[in-house]
PDB file of C-alpha atoms in Angstrom:
ATOM      1  CA  UNK A 167      -3.716  -0.369  12.540  1.00 57.00           C
ATOM      2  CA  UNK A 168      -0.786   1.627  11.325  1.00 55.00           C
ATOM      3  CA  UNK A 169       2.364  -0.444  11.114  1.00 54.00           C
ATOM      4  CA  UNK A 170       4.258  -0.905  14.347  1.00 48.00           C
ATOM      5  CA  UNK A 171       7.884   0.078  14.465  1.00 44.00           C
ATOM      6  CA  UNK A 172       8.754  -3.223  16.059  1.00 44.00           C
ATOM      7  CA  UNK A 173      10.940  -3.779  19.052  1.00 43.00           C
ATOM      8  CA  UNK A 174      13.711  -1.293  19.427  1.00 46.00           C
ATOM      9  CA  UNK A 175      16.741  -2.205  21.436  1.00 43.00           C
ATOM     10  CA  UNK A 176      18.296   0.756  23.200  1.00 47.00           C
ATOM     11  CA  UNK A 177      16.228   3.152  21.067  1.00 57.00           C
ATOM     12  CA  UNK A 178      17.552   1.730  17.772  1.00 64.00           C
ATOM     13  CA  UNK A 179      14.788   1.059  15.263  1.00 70.00           C
ATOM     14  CA  UNK A 180      14.854  -1.996  12.994  1.00 83.00           C
ATOM     15  CA  UNK A 181      16.453  -1.575   9.561  1.00 90.00           C
ATOM     16  CA  UNK A 182      14.080  -0.015   6.990  1.00 93.00           C
ATOM     17  CA  UNK A 183      14.114  -3.286   5.030  1.00 95.00           C
ATOM     18  CA  UNK A 184      12.691  -5.116   8.066  1.00 95.00           C
ATOM     19  CA  UNK A 185      10.051  -2.414   8.532  1.00 96.00           C
ATOM     20  CA  UNK A 186       9.145  -2.408   4.825  1.00 97.00           C
ATOM     21  CA  UNK A 187       8.825  -6.193   4.586  1.00 97.00           C
ATOM     22  CA  UNK A 188       6.736  -6.443   7.762  1.00 96.00           C
ATOM     23  CA  UNK A 189       4.516  -3.602   6.570  1.00 97.00           C
ATOM     24  CA  UNK A 190       3.999  -5.105   3.093  1.00 97.00           C
ATOM     25  CA  UNK A 191       3.137  -8.561   4.423  1.00 96.00           C
ATOM     26  CA  UNK A 192       0.602  -7.127   6.875  1.00 96.00           C
ATOM     27  CA  UNK A 193      -0.856  -4.547   4.462  1.00 95.00           C
ATOM     28  CA  UNK A 194      -1.573  -7.003   1.632  1.00 92.00           C
ATOM     29  CA  UNK A 195      -2.951  -9.605   4.046  1.00 92.00           C
ATOM     30  CA  UNK A 196      -5.472  -7.065   5.372  1.00 91.00           C
ATOM     31  CA  UNK A 197      -6.207  -5.810   1.836  1.00 88.00           C
ATOM     32  CA  UNK A 198      -6.995  -9.371   0.775  1.00 86.00           C
ATOM     33  CA  UNK A 199      -8.928 -10.515   3.847  1.00 87.00           C
ATOM     34  CA  UNK A 200     -10.533  -7.328   5.236  1.00 87.00           C
ATOM     35  CA  UNK A 201     -10.466  -4.412   2.768  1.00 86.00           C
ATOM     36  CA  UNK A 202     -12.861  -2.549   5.074  1.00 89.00           C
ATOM     37  CA  UNK A 203      -9.971  -2.245   7.561  1.00 92.00           C
ATOM     38  CA  UNK A 204      -7.208  -1.043   5.208  1.00 92.00           C
ATOM     39  CA  UNK A 205      -8.038   2.626   5.856  1.00 93.00           C
ATOM     40  CA  UNK A 206      -6.656   2.155   9.383  1.00 94.00           C
ATOM     41  CA  UNK A 207      -3.125   2.267   7.921  1.00 96.00           C
ATOM     42  CA  UNK A 208      -3.778   5.896   6.909  1.00 96.00           C
ATOM     43  CA  UNK A 209      -4.523   9.302   8.515  1.00 96.00           C
ATOM     44  CA  UNK A 210      -6.693  12.155   7.243  1.00 94.00           C
ATOM     45  CA  UNK A 211      -3.635  13.875   5.751  1.00 95.00           C
ATOM     46  CA  UNK A 212      -2.670  10.745   3.773  1.00 97.00           C
ATOM     47  CA  UNK A 213      -2.834  10.812  -0.017  1.00 95.00           C
ATOM     48  CA  UNK A 214      -3.655   7.813  -2.224  1.00 94.00           C
ATOM     49  CA  UNK A 215      -2.808   8.025  -5.929  1.00 92.00           C
ATOM     50  CA  UNK A 216      -5.049   5.774  -8.014  1.00 85.00           C
ATOM     51  CA  UNK A 217      -6.498   5.146 -11.475  1.00 76.00           C
ATOM     52  CA  UNK A 218      -4.791   7.461 -13.926  1.00 72.00           C
ATOM     53  CA  UNK A 219      -6.999  10.114 -15.494  1.00 70.00           C
ATOM     54  CA  UNK A 220      -7.267  10.378 -19.274  1.00 73.00           C
ATOM     55  CA  UNK A 221      -4.362  12.846 -19.228  1.00 79.00           C
ATOM     56  CA  UNK A 222      -2.161  10.322 -17.379  1.00 77.00           C
ATOM     57  CA  UNK A 223      -2.318  12.013 -13.970  1.00 81.00           C
ATOM     58  CA  UNK A 224      -3.373  10.099 -10.896  1.00 84.00           C
ATOM     59  CA  UNK A 225      -6.549  10.764  -8.961  1.00 88.00           C
ATOM     60  CA  UNK A 226      -5.742  11.734  -5.382  1.00 92.00           C
ATOM     61  CA  UNK A 227      -7.894  10.322  -2.608  1.00 92.00           C
ATOM     62  CA  UNK A 228      -7.617  11.933   0.821  1.00 91.00           C
ATOM     63  CA  UNK A 229      -9.294  11.667   4.253  1.00 91.00           C
ATOM     64  CA  UNK A 230      -9.791   8.362   6.001  1.00 91.00           C
ATOM     65  CA  UNK A 231     -13.493   8.397   5.085  1.00 93.00           C
ATOM     66  CA  UNK A 232     -12.793   8.622   1.333  1.00 92.00           C
ATOM     67  CA  UNK A 233      -9.883   6.192   1.583  1.00 91.00           C
ATOM     68  CA  UNK A 234     -12.197   3.712   3.315  1.00 91.00           C
ATOM     69  CA  UNK A 235     -14.863   4.192   0.600  1.00 90.00           C
ATOM     70  CA  UNK A 236     -12.217   3.459  -2.016  1.00 88.00           C
ATOM     71  CA  UNK A 237     -11.047   0.204  -0.419  1.00 86.00           C
ATOM     72  CA  UNK A 238     -14.566  -1.036   0.346  1.00 85.00           C
ATOM     73  CA  UNK A 239     -15.463  -0.541  -3.329  1.00 83.00           C
ATOM     74  CA  UNK A 240     -12.477  -2.491  -4.683  1.00 76.00           C
ATOM     75  CA  UNK A 241     -12.695  -6.019  -5.985  1.00 70.00           C
ATOM     76  CA  UNK A 242      -9.554  -7.323  -4.250  1.00 71.00           C
ATOM     77  CA  UNK A 243     -11.166  -9.256  -1.390  1.00 70.00           C
ATOM     78  CA  UNK A 244     -10.359 -12.919  -1.875  1.00 72.00           C
ATOM     79  CA  UNK A 245      -8.066 -12.423  -4.852  1.00 81.00           C
ATOM     80  CA  UNK A 246      -4.708 -14.099  -4.934  1.00 83.00           C
ATOM     81  CA  UNK A 247      -1.766 -11.787  -4.402  1.00 87.00           C
ATOM     82  CA  UNK A 248       1.859 -12.359  -5.103  1.00 93.00           C
ATOM     83  CA  UNK A 249       4.503  -9.999  -3.797  1.00 95.00           C
ATOM     84  CA  UNK A 250       7.635 -10.298  -5.918  1.00 96.00           C
ATOM     85  CA  UNK A 251       9.831  -7.579  -4.402  1.00 97.00           C
ATOM     86  CA  UNK A 252       9.823  -5.207  -1.456  1.00 98.00           C
ATOM     87  CA  UNK A 253      12.520  -2.544  -1.473  1.00 97.00           C
ATOM     88  CA  UNK A 254      12.852  -0.049   1.379  1.00 97.00           C
ATOM     89  CA  UNK A 255      15.118   2.770   2.398  1.00 96.00           C
ATOM     90  CA  UNK A 256      15.255   5.330   5.199  1.00 94.00           C
ATOM     91  CA  UNK A 257      13.706   8.667   4.322  1.00 94.00           C
ATOM     92  CA  UNK A 258      12.770  12.115   5.604  1.00 93.00           C
ATOM     93  CA  UNK A 259      12.539  12.618   9.391  1.00 91.00           C
ATOM     94  CA  UNK A 260      12.635   8.914  10.253  1.00 91.00           C
ATOM     95  CA  UNK A 261      10.165   7.793   7.602  1.00 95.00           C
ATOM     96  CA  UNK A 262      10.565   4.746   5.377  1.00 97.00           C
ATOM     97  CA  UNK A 263      10.090   4.648   1.611  1.00 98.00           C
ATOM     98  CA  UNK A 264       8.730   1.277   0.447  1.00 98.00           C
ATOM     99  CA  UNK A 265       8.414   0.057  -3.149  1.00 98.00           C
ATOM    100  CA  UNK A 266       6.453  -3.144  -3.799  1.00 98.00           C
ATOM    101  CA  UNK A 267       6.020  -5.037  -7.062  1.00 97.00           C
ATOM    102  CA  UNK A 268       3.823  -8.033  -7.615  1.00 96.00           C
ATOM    103  CA  UNK A 269       0.501  -9.147  -9.045  1.00 93.00           C
ATOM    104  CA  UNK A 270      -3.182  -9.494  -8.210  1.00 88.00           C
ATOM    105  CA  UNK A 271      -5.301 -12.252  -9.715  1.00 85.00           C
ATOM    106  CA  UNK A 272      -9.034 -11.759  -9.330  1.00 76.00           C
ATOM    107  CA  UNK A 273     -11.238 -14.862  -9.738  1.00 72.00           C
ATOM    108  CA  UNK A 274     -12.358 -15.174 -13.384  1.00 71.00           C
ATOM    109  CA  UNK A 275      -9.963 -12.425 -14.487  1.00 75.00           C
ATOM    110  CA  UNK A 276      -6.415 -12.223 -15.704  1.00 78.00           C
ATOM    111  CA  UNK A 277      -3.389 -11.457 -13.568  1.00 85.00           C
ATOM    112  CA  UNK A 278      -2.600  -7.746 -13.164  1.00 87.00           C
ATOM    113  CA  UNK A 279       0.978  -6.775 -12.424  1.00 91.00           C
ATOM    114  CA  UNK A 280       1.504  -3.715 -10.280  1.00 92.00           C
ATOM    115  CA  UNK A 281       4.017  -1.505  -8.600  1.00 95.00           C
ATOM    116  CA  UNK A 282       3.108   0.411  -5.456  1.00 95.00           C
ATOM    117  CA  UNK A 283       5.086   2.923  -3.438  1.00 98.00           C
ATOM    118  CA  UNK A 284       4.448   3.971   0.150  1.00 98.00           C
ATOM    119  CA  UNK A 285       5.939   6.621   2.361  1.00 98.00           C
ATOM    120  CA  UNK A 286       5.595   5.422   5.950  1.00 97.00           C
ATOM    121  CA  UNK A 287       5.676   8.426   8.257  1.00 97.00           C
ATOM    122  CA  UNK A 288       6.641   7.915  11.881  1.00 95.00           C
ATOM    123  CA  UNK A 289       4.005   8.197  14.590  1.00 95.00           C
ATOM    124  CA  UNK A 290       4.014   7.248  18.245  1.00 92.00           C
ATOM    125  CA  UNK A 291       4.542   3.486  18.389  1.00 89.00           C
ATOM    126  CA  UNK A 292       4.971   2.905  14.669  1.00 92.00           C
ATOM    127  CA  UNK A 293       4.221   4.306  11.237  1.00 95.00           C
ATOM    128  CA  UNK A 294       1.261   5.339   9.124  1.00 97.00           C
ATOM    129  CA  UNK A 295       0.934   5.562   5.342  1.00 98.00           C
ATOM    130  CA  UNK A 296       1.308   9.217   4.391  1.00 97.00           C
ATOM    131  CA  UNK A 297       1.669   8.634   0.640  1.00 97.00           C
ATOM    132  CA  UNK A 298       0.585   5.676  -1.477  1.00 97.00           C
ATOM    133  CA  UNK A 299       0.805   5.448  -5.277  1.00 95.00           C
ATOM    134  CA  UNK A 300      -0.411   2.352  -7.145  1.00 92.00           C
ATOM    135  CA  UNK A 301       0.203   1.807 -10.828  1.00 89.00           C
ATOM    136  CA  UNK A 302      -0.795  -1.237 -12.858  1.00 86.00           C
ATOM    137  CA  UNK A 303       1.803  -2.353 -15.373  1.00 86.00           C
ATOM    138  CA  UNK A 304       0.389  -2.751 -18.891  1.00 80.00           C
ATOM    139  CA  UNK A 305       0.578  -6.218 -20.401  1.00 74.00           C
ATOM    140  CA  UNK A 306       3.004  -6.329 -23.300  1.00 71.00           C
ATOM    141  CA  UNK A 307       1.615  -7.906 -26.499  1.00 66.00           C
ATOM    142  CA  UNK A 308       2.637 -11.544 -26.771  1.00 63.00           C
ATOM    143  CA  UNK A 309       3.172 -11.964 -22.998  1.00 57.00           C
TER     144      UNK A 309
END
């Protein structure tokens, strides 16, 4: 399910912004509707950074099996998601760096703002998520 590079004309790939926006729309749709399929965006060498440890460092999740276990155990199925911004730029060896900000609202819970970065590495026919870091943004008092 890794993101497709899209149609290239004369071997020219779409602009990274087009790739990043298409990826983000598809990724969050699958995350919301079928979290059991999100692991298909990744490979065994992919690294997910999630839930900061008490010392502020992120926990790294690797292998498609563990990545799948993570997404199946999340509470995001059926939540409302709002993507506020998607910023993308070309990166190392044809990859695309994508930064997404937005919010998740889980039924019977408050809205959680987040920022998430992805490095989309090229593969035959598209891209896969090599690196993924998610960080929730703390709610400021009075907001």
